[in-house]
Amino acid sequence: MALGLLWLGLALLGALQTQAQDSTPNPIPAPPLLRVPLQSDFQNEKFQGKWYVLGLAGNEFNKEKHSQLKMYTATYVLNEDNSYNVTSTVVWDQNCDHWTKIFIPNLHLGQFNLSNIERYTGTQNYTTRVVTTNYNQFAILYFKKVFNNQEYIKVTLYGRNKDLPSVLKEVFISFAKSLGLTEDHIIFLIPIDECMDK
C-alpha cells in the first residue's frame, strides 16, 4: 500500500509540474485606453485602403516562437456609418486565406470596437486605436482584447509598401516598449510576395 501511495504521489507531482509548465504566466497588463495615444483629427477616408502588416508586438508574442511569421495585408473599406470592413489576407497552408471583421466607431475618432463580438467565443471586449499615421506611408495601431477575463494587447506596424525606413521601425519599437513590452515581445514579419496583391 505504501508503494501504491508513493506512485500515486509521484504521478500527481508529475501532473502538477506539467500543468505548471503548460500554463502561460500572467501577461504584461494592458494600460488604460486613455493612456494610449490617439491620432489627432483622424480622417476615415484617408486611412482606408490596403496596408501591409510589417511588425507586431504584444503580450502574447514571443520573438523565439513567432520569428517565422509571414507578412500579411489588412484592407480597410469605409462604410457609410463610418465603420470599416477589414479584410486580412494571409498565406495559410500554401493558399491565400481571407477573413473580414467589422470595426465600428467608438467614442473617439480613430477608436473602434469589434462588431458582432458574440461570434467570437470567449472574447468579451476588442478595441483598437489608431495611435499615429501619415495615411500614405505608415500607421501604428493598438489593439486590446479581453478574452476569458484576461487582457491581451497588440501593437501593429502598417506600411503602404512592403518596407519602411528604419526610423519608423524605431518609433514602433519605442512605442511598444513604452507599454511595458520588451524586445522579446516585438517581431518583424518575413516579407513575401504570395497573396500580397490579391
PDB file of N, CA, C and O in Angstrom, residues 6-82:
ATOM      1  N   LEU A   6       3.057   5.966  -2.856  1.00  0.00           N
ATOM      2  CA  LEU A   6       4.233   6.647  -3.389  1.00  0.00           C
ATOM      3  C   LEU A   6       4.078   6.889  -4.888  1.00  0.00           C
ATOM      4  O   LEU A   6       4.327   7.988  -5.386  1.00  0.00           O
ATOM      5  N   TRP A   7       3.634   5.858  -5.619  1.00  0.00           N
ATOM      6  CA  TRP A   7       3.438   6.005  -7.074  1.00  0.00           C
ATOM      7  C   TRP A   7       2.343   7.026  -7.369  1.00  0.00           C
ATOM      8  O   TRP A   7       2.465   7.831  -8.309  1.00  0.00           O
ATOM      9  N   LEU A   8       1.281   7.013  -6.609  1.00  0.00           N
ATOM     10  CA  LEU A   8       0.194   7.984  -6.796  1.00  0.00           C
ATOM     11  C   LEU A   8       0.709   9.400  -6.560  1.00  0.00           C
ATOM     12  O   LEU A   8       0.436  10.317  -7.335  1.00  0.00           O
ATOM     13  N   GLY A   9       1.502   9.557  -5.489  1.00  0.00           N
ATOM     14  CA  GLY A   9       2.072  10.878  -5.194  1.00  0.00           C
ATOM     15  C   GLY A   9       2.981  11.364  -6.312  1.00  0.00           C
ATOM     16  O   GLY A   9       2.941  12.527  -6.717  1.00  0.00           O
ATOM     17  N   LEU A  10       3.841  10.462  -6.825  1.00  0.00           N
ATOM     18  CA  LEU A  10       4.737  10.834  -7.924  1.00  0.00           C
ATOM     19  C   LEU A  10       3.955  11.184  -9.190  1.00  0.00           C
ATOM     20  O   LEU A  10       4.289  12.127  -9.904  1.00  0.00           O
ATOM     21  N   ALA A  11       2.886  10.449  -9.459  1.00  0.00           N
ATOM     22  CA  ALA A  11       2.063  10.733 -10.643  1.00  0.00           C
ATOM     23  C   ALA A  11       1.403  12.107 -10.521  1.00  0.00           C
ATOM     24  O   ALA A  11       1.367  12.888 -11.481  1.00  0.00           O
ATOM     25  N   LEU A  12       0.870  12.408  -9.327  1.00  0.00           N
ATOM     26  CA  LEU A  12       0.245  13.716  -9.110  1.00  0.00           C
ATOM     27  C   LEU A  12       1.261  14.842  -9.220  1.00  0.00           C
ATOM     28  O   LEU A  12       0.985  15.891  -9.814  1.00  0.00           O
ATOM     29  N   LEU A  13       2.455  14.630  -8.672  1.00  0.00           N
ATOM     30  CA  LEU A  13       3.508  15.636  -8.754  1.00  0.00           C
ATOM     31  C   LEU A  13       3.877  15.897 -10.220  1.00  0.00           C
ATOM     32  O   LEU A  13       4.019  17.037 -10.644  1.00  0.00           O
ATOM     33  N   GLY A  14       4.009  14.818 -10.990  1.00  0.00           N
ATOM     34  CA  GLY A  14       4.318  14.961 -12.416  1.00  0.00           C
ATOM     35  C   GLY A  14       3.225  15.724 -13.147  1.00  0.00           C
ATOM     36  O   GLY A  14       3.501  16.584 -13.985  1.00  0.00           O
ATOM     37  N   ALA A  15       1.970  15.426 -12.837  1.00  0.00           N
ATOM     38  CA  ALA A  15       0.849  16.124 -13.484  1.00  0.00           C
ATOM     39  C   ALA A  15       0.862  17.606 -13.137  1.00  0.00           C
ATOM     40  O   ALA A  15       0.622  18.463 -13.996  1.00  0.00           O
ATOM     41  N   LEU A  16       1.134  17.929 -11.882  1.00  0.00           N
ATOM     42  CA  LEU A  16       1.186  19.336 -11.469  1.00  0.00           C
ATOM     43  C   LEU A  16       2.332  20.080 -12.153  1.00  0.00           C
ATOM     44  O   LEU A  16       2.181  21.226 -12.563  1.00  0.00           O
ATOM     45  N   GLN A  17       3.490  19.421 -12.280  1.00  0.00           N
ATOM     46  CA  GLN A  17       4.622  20.060 -12.952  1.00  0.00           C
ATOM     47  C   GLN A  17       4.316  20.317 -14.423  1.00  0.00           C
ATOM     48  O   GLN A  17       4.625  21.369 -14.963  1.00  0.00           O
ATOM     49  N   THR A  18       3.688  19.342 -15.078  1.00  0.00           N
ATOM     50  CA  THR A  18       3.320  19.506 -16.490  1.00  0.00           C
ATOM     51  C   THR A  18       2.337  20.651 -16.649  1.00  0.00           C
ATOM     52  O   THR A  18       2.457  21.487 -17.542  1.00  0.00           O
ATOM     53  N   GLN A  19       1.343  20.708 -15.755  1.00  0.00           N
ATOM     54  CA  GLN A  19       0.348  21.784 -15.817  1.00  0.00           C
ATOM     55  C   GLN A  19       1.010  23.136 -15.605  1.00  0.00           C
ATOM     56  O   GLN A  19       0.709  24.104 -16.298  1.00  0.00           O
ATOM     57  N   ALA A  20       1.943  23.224 -14.684  1.00  0.00           N
ATOM     58  CA  ALA A  20       2.634  24.485 -14.411  1.00  0.00           C
ATOM     59  C   ALA A  20       3.458  24.919 -15.621  1.00  0.00           C
ATOM     60  O   ALA A  20       3.531  26.092 -15.954  1.00  0.00           O
ATOM     61  N   GLN A  21       4.082  23.947 -16.314  1.00  0.00           N
ATOM     62  CA  GLN A  21       4.880  24.293 -17.491  1.00  0.00           C
ATOM     63  C   GLN A  21       3.998  24.745 -18.646  1.00  0.00           C
ATOM     64  O   GLN A  21       4.385  25.581 -19.441  1.00  0.00           O
ATOM     65  N   ASP A  22       2.798  24.154 -18.776  1.00  0.00           N
ATOM     66  CA  ASP A  22       1.914  24.482 -19.889  1.00  0.00           C
ATOM     67  C   ASP A  22       1.178  25.796 -19.697  1.00  0.00           C
ATOM     68  O   ASP A  22       0.772  26.435 -20.649  1.00  0.00           O
ATOM     69  N   SER A  23       0.976  26.210 -18.461  1.00  0.00           N
ATOM     70  CA  SER A  23       0.211  27.435 -18.234  1.00  0.00           C
ATOM     71  C   SER A  23       1.073  28.650 -18.545  1.00  0.00           C
ATOM     72  O   SER A  23       2.259  28.675 -18.280  1.00  0.00           O
ATOM     73  N   THR A  24       0.444  29.638 -19.170  1.00  0.00           N
ATOM     74  CA  THR A  24       1.189  30.849 -19.525  1.00  0.00           C
ATOM     75  C   THR A  24       1.260  31.760 -18.315  1.00  0.00           C
ATOM     76  O   THR A  24       0.292  31.906 -17.601  1.00  0.00           O
ATOM     77  N   PRO A  25       2.407  32.391 -18.097  1.00  0.00           N
ATOM     78  CA  PRO A  25       2.480  33.336 -16.998  1.00  0.00           C
ATOM     79  C   PRO A  25       1.577  34.532 -17.286  1.00  0.00           C
ATOM     80  O   PRO A  25       1.197  34.755 -18.423  1.00  0.00           O
ATOM     81  N   ASN A  26       1.251  35.271 -16.249  1.00  0.00           N
ATOM     82  CA  ASN A  26       0.386  36.422 -16.449  1.00  0.00           C
ATOM     83  C   ASN A  26       1.040  37.382 -17.434  1.00  0.00           C
ATOM     84  O   ASN A  26       2.178  37.785 -17.248  1.00  0.00           O
ATOM     85  N   PRO A  27       0.310  37.754 -18.498  1.00  0.00           N
ATOM     86  CA  PRO A  27       0.903  38.674 -19.462  1.00  0.00           C
ATOM     87  C   PRO A  27       1.048  40.078 -18.884  1.00  0.00           C
ATOM     88  O   PRO A  27       0.409  40.427 -17.893  1.00  0.00           O
ATOM     89  N   ILE A  28       1.889  40.872 -19.544  1.00  0.00           N
ATOM     90  CA  ILE A  28       2.070  42.267 -19.147  1.00  0.00           C
ATOM     91  C   ILE A  28       0.709  42.940 -19.162  1.00  0.00           C
ATOM     92  O   ILE A  28      -0.036  42.806 -20.138  1.00  0.00           O
ATOM     93  N   PRO A  29       0.330  43.664 -18.106  1.00  0.00           N
ATOM     94  CA  PRO A  29      -1.017  44.255 -18.052  1.00  0.00           C
ATOM     95  C   PRO A  29      -1.204  45.347 -19.100  1.00  0.00           C
ATOM     96  O   PRO A  29      -0.265  46.043 -19.484  1.00  0.00           O
ATOM     97  N   ALA A  30      -2.438  45.469 -19.553  1.00  0.00           N
ATOM     98  CA  ALA A  30      -2.785  46.498 -20.540  1.00  0.00           C
ATOM     99  C   ALA A  30      -2.935  47.843 -19.838  1.00  0.00           C
ATOM    100  O   ALA A  30      -3.542  47.924 -18.772  1.00  0.00           O
ATOM    101  N   PRO A  31      -2.369  48.900 -20.428  1.00  0.00           N
ATOM    102  CA  PRO A  31      -2.562  50.224 -19.828  1.00  0.00           C
ATOM    103  C   PRO A  31      -4.007  50.690 -20.057  1.00  0.00           C
ATOM    104  O   PRO A  31      -4.670  50.206 -20.977  1.00  0.00           O
ATOM    105  N   PRO A  32      -4.499  51.627 -19.251  1.00  0.00           N
ATOM    106  CA  PRO A  32      -5.825  52.188 -19.521  1.00  0.00           C
ATOM    107  C   PRO A  32      -5.836  52.817 -20.919  1.00  0.00           C
ATOM    108  O   PRO A  32      -4.837  53.415 -21.342  1.00  0.00           O
ATOM    109  N   LEU A  33      -6.934  52.662 -21.643  1.00  0.00           N
ATOM    110  CA  LEU A  33      -7.000  53.175 -23.013  1.00  0.00           C
ATOM    111  C   LEU A  33      -6.676  54.660 -23.107  1.00  0.00           C
ATOM    112  O   LEU A  33      -6.076  55.112 -24.083  1.00  0.00           O
ATOM    113  N   LEU A  34      -7.056  55.418 -22.097  1.00  0.00           N
ATOM    114  CA  LEU A  34      -6.817  56.862 -22.150  1.00  0.00           C
ATOM    115  C   LEU A  34      -5.327  57.207 -22.113  1.00  0.00           C
ATOM    116  O   LEU A  34      -4.941  58.320 -22.460  1.00  0.00           O
ATOM    117  N   ARG A  35      -4.479  56.245 -21.706  1.00  0.00           N
ATOM    118  CA  ARG A  35      -3.030  56.486 -21.700  1.00  0.00           C
ATOM    119  C   ARG A  35      -2.379  56.121 -23.026  1.00  0.00           C
ATOM    120  O   ARG A  35      -1.200  56.347 -23.226  1.00  0.00           O
ATOM    121  N   VAL A  36      -3.151  55.518 -23.924  1.00  0.00           N
ATOM    122  CA  VAL A  36      -2.628  55.133 -25.238  1.00  0.00           C
ATOM    123  C   VAL A  36      -2.894  56.276 -26.207  1.00  0.00           C
ATOM    124  O   VAL A  36      -4.028  56.720 -26.341  1.00  0.00           O
ATOM    125  N   PRO A  37      -1.856  56.796 -26.875  1.00  0.00           N
ATOM    126  CA  PRO A  37      -2.053  57.929 -27.794  1.00  0.00           C
ATOM    127  C   PRO A  37      -3.081  57.606 -28.879  1.00  0.00           C
ATOM    128  O   PRO A  37      -3.297  56.447 -29.225  1.00  0.00           O
ATOM    129  N   LEU A  38      -3.689  58.649 -29.405  1.00  0.00           N
ATOM    130  CA  LEU A  38      -4.707  58.527 -30.446  1.00  0.00           C
ATOM    131  C   LEU A  38      -4.422  59.584 -31.507  1.00  0.00           C
ATOM    132  O   LEU A  38      -4.174  60.749 -31.172  1.00  0.00           O
ATOM    133  N   GLN A  39      -4.421  59.173 -32.768  1.00  0.00           N
ATOM    134  CA  GLN A  39      -4.166  60.096 -33.871  1.00  0.00           C
ATOM    135  C   GLN A  39      -5.136  61.275 -33.785  1.00  0.00           C
ATOM    136  O   GLN A  39      -6.347  61.092 -33.784  1.00  0.00           O
ATOM    137  N   SER A  40      -4.598  62.488 -33.702  1.00  0.00           N
ATOM    138  CA  SER A  40      -5.485  63.653 -33.627  1.00  0.00           C
ATOM    139  C   SER A  40      -6.101  63.915 -34.999  1.00  0.00           C
ATOM    140  O   SER A  40      -5.476  63.674 -36.034  1.00  0.00           O
ATOM    141  N   ASP A  41      -7.341  64.358 -34.999  1.00  0.00           N
ATOM    142  CA  ASP A  41      -8.057  64.704 -36.223  1.00  0.00           C
ATOM    143  C   ASP A  41      -8.029  63.545 -37.229  1.00  0.00           C
ATOM    144  O   ASP A  41      -7.711  63.727 -38.403  1.00  0.00           O
ATOM    145  N   PHE A  42      -8.338  62.340 -36.735  1.00  0.00           N
ATOM    146  CA  PHE A  42      -8.305  61.147 -37.582  1.00  0.00           C
ATOM    147  C   PHE A  42      -9.238  61.310 -38.775  1.00  0.00           C
ATOM    148  O   PHE A  42     -10.372  61.768 -38.641  1.00  0.00           O
ATOM    149  N   GLN A  43      -8.759  60.922 -39.968  1.00  0.00           N
ATOM    150  CA  GLN A  43      -9.535  61.079 -41.205  1.00  0.00           C
ATOM    151  C   GLN A  43      -9.822  59.708 -41.803  1.00  0.00           C
ATOM    152  O   GLN A  43      -8.940  59.069 -42.386  1.00  0.00           O
ATOM    153  N   ASN A  44     -11.084  59.284 -41.641  1.00  0.00           N
ATOM    154  CA  ASN A  44     -11.514  57.948 -42.063  1.00  0.00           C
ATOM    155  C   ASN A  44     -11.188  57.647 -43.521  1.00  0.00           C
ATOM    156  O   ASN A  44     -10.693  56.574 -43.843  1.00  0.00           O
ATOM    157  N   GLU A  45     -11.494  58.603 -44.409  1.00  0.00           N
ATOM    158  CA  GLU A  45     -11.339  58.348 -45.849  1.00  0.00           C
ATOM    159  C   GLU A  45      -9.880  58.095 -46.212  1.00  0.00           C
ATOM    160  O   GLU A  45      -9.571  57.226 -47.016  1.00  0.00           O
ATOM    161  N   LYS A  46      -8.985  58.869 -45.627  1.00  0.00           N
ATOM    162  CA  LYS A  46      -7.567  58.727 -45.966  1.00  0.00           C
ATOM    163  C   LYS A  46      -6.976  57.421 -45.443  1.00  0.00           C
ATOM    164  O   LYS A  46      -6.008  56.917 -45.994  1.00  0.00           O
ATOM    165  N   PHE A  47      -7.565  56.887 -44.360  1.00  0.00           N
ATOM    166  CA  PHE A  47      -6.997  55.683 -43.753  1.00  0.00           C
ATOM    167  C   PHE A  47      -7.369  54.421 -44.522  1.00  0.00           C
ATOM    168  O   PHE A  47      -6.646  53.427 -44.470  1.00  0.00           O
ATOM    169  N   GLN A  48      -8.482  54.462 -45.254  1.00  0.00           N
ATOM    170  CA  GLN A  48      -8.922  53.236 -45.922  1.00  0.00           C
ATOM    171  C   GLN A  48      -7.933  52.814 -47.006  1.00  0.00           C
ATOM    172  O   GLN A  48      -7.071  53.584 -47.420  1.00  0.00           O
ATOM    173  N   GLY A  49      -8.065  51.570 -47.418  1.00  0.00           N
ATOM    174  CA  GLY A  49      -7.178  51.005 -48.419  1.00  0.00           C
ATOM    175  C   GLY A  49      -6.345  49.880 -47.843  1.00  0.00           C
ATOM    176  O   GLY A  49      -6.553  49.439 -46.710  1.00  0.00           O
ATOM    177  N   LYS A  50      -5.388  49.419 -48.635  1.00  0.00           N
ATOM    178  CA  LYS A  50      -4.578  48.261 -48.240  1.00  0.00           C
ATOM    179  C   LYS A  50      -3.349  48.689 -47.457  1.00  0.00           C
ATOM    180  O   LYS A  50      -2.645  49.625 -47.823  1.00  0.00           O
ATOM    181  N   TRP A  51      -3.112  47.957 -46.365  1.00  0.00           N
ATOM    182  CA  TRP A  51      -1.914  48.124 -45.539  1.00  0.00           C
ATOM    183  C   TRP A  51      -1.200  46.779 -45.457  1.00  0.00           C
ATOM    184  O   TRP A  51      -1.836  45.734 -45.299  1.00  0.00           O
ATOM    185  N   TYR A  52       0.126  46.817 -45.524  1.00  0.00           N
ATOM    186  CA  TYR A  52       0.936  45.626 -45.267  1.00  0.00           C
ATOM    187  C   TYR A  52       1.266  45.590 -43.779  1.00  0.00           C
ATOM    188  O   TYR A  52       1.664  46.608 -43.203  1.00  0.00           O
ATOM    189  N   VAL A  53       1.086  44.431 -43.164  1.00  0.00           N
ATOM    190  CA  VAL A  53       1.402  44.267 -41.749  1.00  0.00           C
ATOM    191  C   VAL A  53       2.877  43.859 -41.661  1.00  0.00           C
ATOM    192  O   VAL A  53       3.265  42.771 -42.065  1.00  0.00           O
ATOM    193  N   LEU A  54       3.700  44.797 -41.154  1.00  0.00           N
ATOM    194  CA  LEU A  54       5.150  44.627 -41.162  1.00  0.00           C
ATOM    195  C   LEU A  54       5.728  44.243 -39.803  1.00  0.00           C
ATOM    196  O   LEU A  54       6.762  43.586 -39.724  1.00  0.00           O
ATOM    197  N   GLY A  55       5.073  44.690 -38.727  1.00  0.00           N
ATOM    198  CA  GLY A  55       5.583  44.418 -37.390  1.00  0.00           C
ATOM    199  C   GLY A  55       4.448  44.163 -36.418  1.00  0.00           C
ATOM    200  O   GLY A  55       3.357  44.714 -36.567  1.00  0.00           O
ATOM    201  N   LEU A  56       4.717  43.312 -35.447  1.00  0.00           N
ATOM    202  CA  LEU A  56       3.755  43.008 -34.390  1.00  0.00           C
ATOM    203  C   LEU A  56       4.483  43.014 -33.052  1.00  0.00           C
ATOM    204  O   LEU A  56       5.638  42.594 -32.955  1.00  0.00           O
ATOM    205  N   ALA A  57       3.793  43.482 -32.038  1.00  0.00           N
ATOM    206  CA  ALA A  57       4.310  43.413 -30.673  1.00  0.00           C
ATOM    207  C   ALA A  57       3.116  43.170 -29.755  1.00  0.00           C
ATOM    208  O   ALA A  57       2.020  43.657 -30.020  1.00  0.00           O
ATOM    209  N   GLY A  58       3.327  42.426 -28.710  1.00  0.00           N
ATOM    210  CA  GLY A  58       2.217  42.193 -27.798  1.00  0.00           C
ATOM    211  C   GLY A  58       2.582  41.229 -26.691  1.00  0.00           C
ATOM    212  O   GLY A  58       3.617  40.552 -26.746  1.00  0.00           O
ATOM    213  N   ASN A  59       1.710  41.164 -25.696  1.00  0.00           N
ATOM    214  CA  ASN A  59       1.998  40.297 -24.553  1.00  0.00           C
ATOM    215  C   ASN A  59       1.700  38.824 -24.845  1.00  0.00           C
ATOM    216  O   ASN A  59       1.925  37.973 -24.003  1.00  0.00           O
ATOM    217  N   GLU A  60       1.230  38.513 -26.052  1.00  0.00           N
ATOM    218  CA  GLU A  60       1.072  37.116 -26.475  1.00  0.00           C
ATOM    219  C   GLU A  60       2.204  36.675 -27.400  1.00  0.00           C
ATOM    220  O   GLU A  60       2.308  35.507 -27.737  1.00  0.00           O
ATOM    221  N   PHE A  61       3.021  37.631 -27.863  1.00  0.00           N
ATOM    222  CA  PHE A  61       4.071  37.314 -28.827  1.00  0.00           C
ATOM    223  C   PHE A  61       5.388  37.013 -28.130  1.00  0.00           C
ATOM    224  O   PHE A  61       5.712  37.598 -27.108  1.00  0.00           O
ATOM    225  N   ASN A  62       6.145  36.137 -28.759  1.00  0.00           N
ATOM    226  CA  ASN A  62       7.467  35.778 -28.278  1.00  0.00           C
ATOM    227  C   ASN A  62       8.372  35.673 -29.497  1.00  0.00           C
ATOM    228  O   ASN A  62       8.085  34.922 -30.430  1.00  0.00           O
ATOM    229  N   LYS A  63       9.456  36.448 -29.487  1.00  0.00           N
ATOM    230  CA  LYS A  63      10.336  36.525 -30.656  1.00  0.00           C
ATOM    231  C   LYS A  63      10.814  35.145 -31.096  1.00  0.00           C
ATOM    232  O   LYS A  63      10.832  34.826 -32.280  1.00  0.00           O
ATOM    233  N   GLU A  64      11.190  34.318 -30.134  1.00  0.00           N
ATOM    234  CA  GLU A  64      11.708  32.989 -30.467  1.00  0.00           C
ATOM    235  C   GLU A  64      10.628  32.118 -31.100  1.00  0.00           C
ATOM    236  O   GLU A  64      10.846  31.450 -32.109  1.00  0.00           O
ATOM    237  N   LYS A  65       9.427  32.180 -30.543  1.00  0.00           N
ATOM    238  CA  LYS A  65       8.336  31.315 -31.000  1.00  0.00           C
ATOM    239  C   LYS A  65       7.693  31.813 -32.293  1.00  0.00           C
ATOM    240  O   LYS A  65       7.244  31.022 -33.117  1.00  0.00           O
ATOM    241  N   HIS A  66       7.629  33.136 -32.481  1.00  0.00           N
ATOM    242  CA  HIS A  66       6.896  33.698 -33.614  1.00  0.00           C
ATOM    243  C   HIS A  66       7.790  34.336 -34.679  1.00  0.00           C
ATOM    244  O   HIS A  66       7.306  35.081 -35.529  1.00  0.00           O
ATOM    245  N   SER A  67       9.075  34.044 -34.668  1.00  0.00           N
ATOM    246  CA  SER A  67      10.004  34.715 -35.582  1.00  0.00           C
ATOM    247  C   SER A  67       9.786  34.347 -37.054  1.00  0.00           C
ATOM    248  O   SER A  67      10.279  35.032 -37.935  1.00  0.00           O
ATOM    249  N   GLN A  68       9.053  33.282 -37.322  1.00  0.00           N
ATOM    250  CA  GLN A  68       8.827  32.860 -38.710  1.00  0.00           C
ATOM    251  C   GLN A  68       7.474  33.319 -39.269  1.00  0.00           C
ATOM    252  O   GLN A  68       7.074  32.891 -40.355  1.00  0.00           O
ATOM    253  N   LEU A  69       6.785  34.199 -38.547  1.00  0.00           N
ATOM    254  CA  LEU A  69       5.505  34.703 -39.058  1.00  0.00           C
ATOM    255  C   LEU A  69       5.738  35.497 -40.341  1.00  0.00           C
ATOM    256  O   LEU A  69       6.679  36.280 -40.448  1.00  0.00           O
ATOM    257  N   LYS A  70       4.829  35.307 -41.311  1.00  0.00           N
ATOM    258  CA  LYS A  70       4.963  35.969 -42.605  1.00  0.00           C
ATOM    259  C   LYS A  70       4.061  37.195 -42.685  1.00  0.00           C
ATOM    260  O   LYS A  70       3.000  37.260 -42.054  1.00  0.00           O
ATOM    261  N   MET A  71       4.513  38.133 -43.473  1.00  0.00           N
ATOM    262  CA  MET A  71       3.760  39.353 -43.735  1.00  0.00           C
ATOM    263  C   MET A  71       2.353  39.010 -44.253  1.00  0.00           C
ATOM    264  O   MET A  71       2.164  38.002 -44.935  1.00  0.00           O
ATOM    265  N   TYR A  72       1.395  39.849 -43.923  1.00  0.00           N
ATOM    266  CA  TYR A  72       0.042  39.722 -44.473  1.00  0.00           C
ATOM    267  C   TYR A  72      -0.510  41.118 -44.695  1.00  0.00           C
ATOM    268  O   TYR A  72       0.162  42.116 -44.406  1.00  0.00           O
ATOM    269  N   THR A  73      -1.696  41.201 -45.262  1.00  0.00           N
ATOM    270  CA  THR A  73      -2.283  42.516 -45.530  1.00  0.00           C
ATOM    271  C   THR A  73      -3.587  42.684 -44.755  1.00  0.00           C
ATOM    272  O   THR A  73      -4.254  41.706 -44.402  1.00  0.00           O
ATOM    273  N   ALA A  74      -3.924  43.942 -44.515  1.00  0.00           N
ATOM    274  CA  ALA A  74      -5.211  44.319 -43.919  1.00  0.00           C
ATOM    275  C   ALA A  74      -5.776  45.440 -44.790  1.00  0.00           C
ATOM    276  O   ALA A  74      -5.141  46.476 -44.942  1.00  0.00           O
ATOM    277  N   THR A  75      -6.933  45.203 -45.389  1.00  0.00           N
ATOM    278  CA  THR A  75      -7.552  46.185 -46.276  1.00  0.00           C
ATOM    279  C   THR A  75      -8.783  46.761 -45.599  1.00  0.00           C
ATOM    280  O   THR A  75      -9.704  46.027 -45.233  1.00  0.00           O
ATOM    281  N   TYR A  76      -8.779  48.087 -45.428  1.00  0.00           N
ATOM    282  CA  TYR A  76      -9.863  48.797 -44.751  1.00  0.00           C
ATOM    283  C   TYR A  76     -10.786  49.430 -45.791  1.00  0.00           C
ATOM    284  O   TYR A  76     -10.342  50.226 -46.619  1.00  0.00           O
ATOM    285  N   VAL A  77     -12.069  49.056 -45.731  1.00  0.00           N
ATOM    286  CA  VAL A  77     -13.076  49.638 -46.623  1.00  0.00           C
ATOM    287  C   VAL A  77     -14.077  50.380 -45.747  1.00  0.00           C
ATOM    288  O   VAL A  77     -14.716  49.783 -44.875  1.00  0.00           O
ATOM    289  N   LEU A  78     -14.205  51.690 -45.989  1.00  0.00           N
ATOM    290  CA  LEU A  78     -15.073  52.536 -45.166  1.00  0.00           C
ATOM    291  C   LEU A  78     -16.528  52.371 -45.581  1.00  0.00           C
ATOM    292  O   LEU A  78     -16.860  52.417 -46.763  1.00  0.00           O
ATOM    293  N   ASN A  79     -17.400  52.187 -44.591  1.00  0.00           N
ATOM    294  CA  ASN A  79     -18.841  52.098 -44.821  1.00  0.00           C
ATOM    295  C   ASN A  79     -19.497  53.445 -44.555  1.00  0.00           C
ATOM    296  O   ASN A  79     -18.887  54.347 -43.978  1.00  0.00           O
ATOM    297  N   GLU A  80     -20.751  53.579 -44.957  1.00  0.00           N
ATOM    298  CA  GLU A  80     -21.469  54.854 -44.798  1.00  0.00           C
ATOM    299  C   GLU A  80     -21.596  55.281 -43.341  1.00  0.00           C
ATOM    300  O   GLU A  80     -21.659  56.470 -43.042  1.00  0.00           O
ATOM    301  N   ASP A  81     -21.649  54.307 -42.422  1.00  0.00           N
ATOM    302  CA  ASP A  81     -21.799  54.633 -40.996  1.00  0.00           C
ATOM    303  C   ASP A  81     -20.447  54.865 -40.316  1.00  0.00           C
ATOM    304  O   ASP A  81     -20.357  54.880 -39.092  1.00  0.00           O
ATOM    305  N   ASN A  82     -19.378  55.030 -41.116  1.00  0.00           N
ATOM    306  CA  ASN A  82     -18.008  55.249 -40.636  1.00  0.00           C
ATOM    307  C   ASN A  82     -17.397  54.030 -39.946  1.00  0.00           C
ATOM    308  O   ASN A  82     -16.384  54.148 -39.259  1.00  0.00           O
TER     309      ASN A  82
END
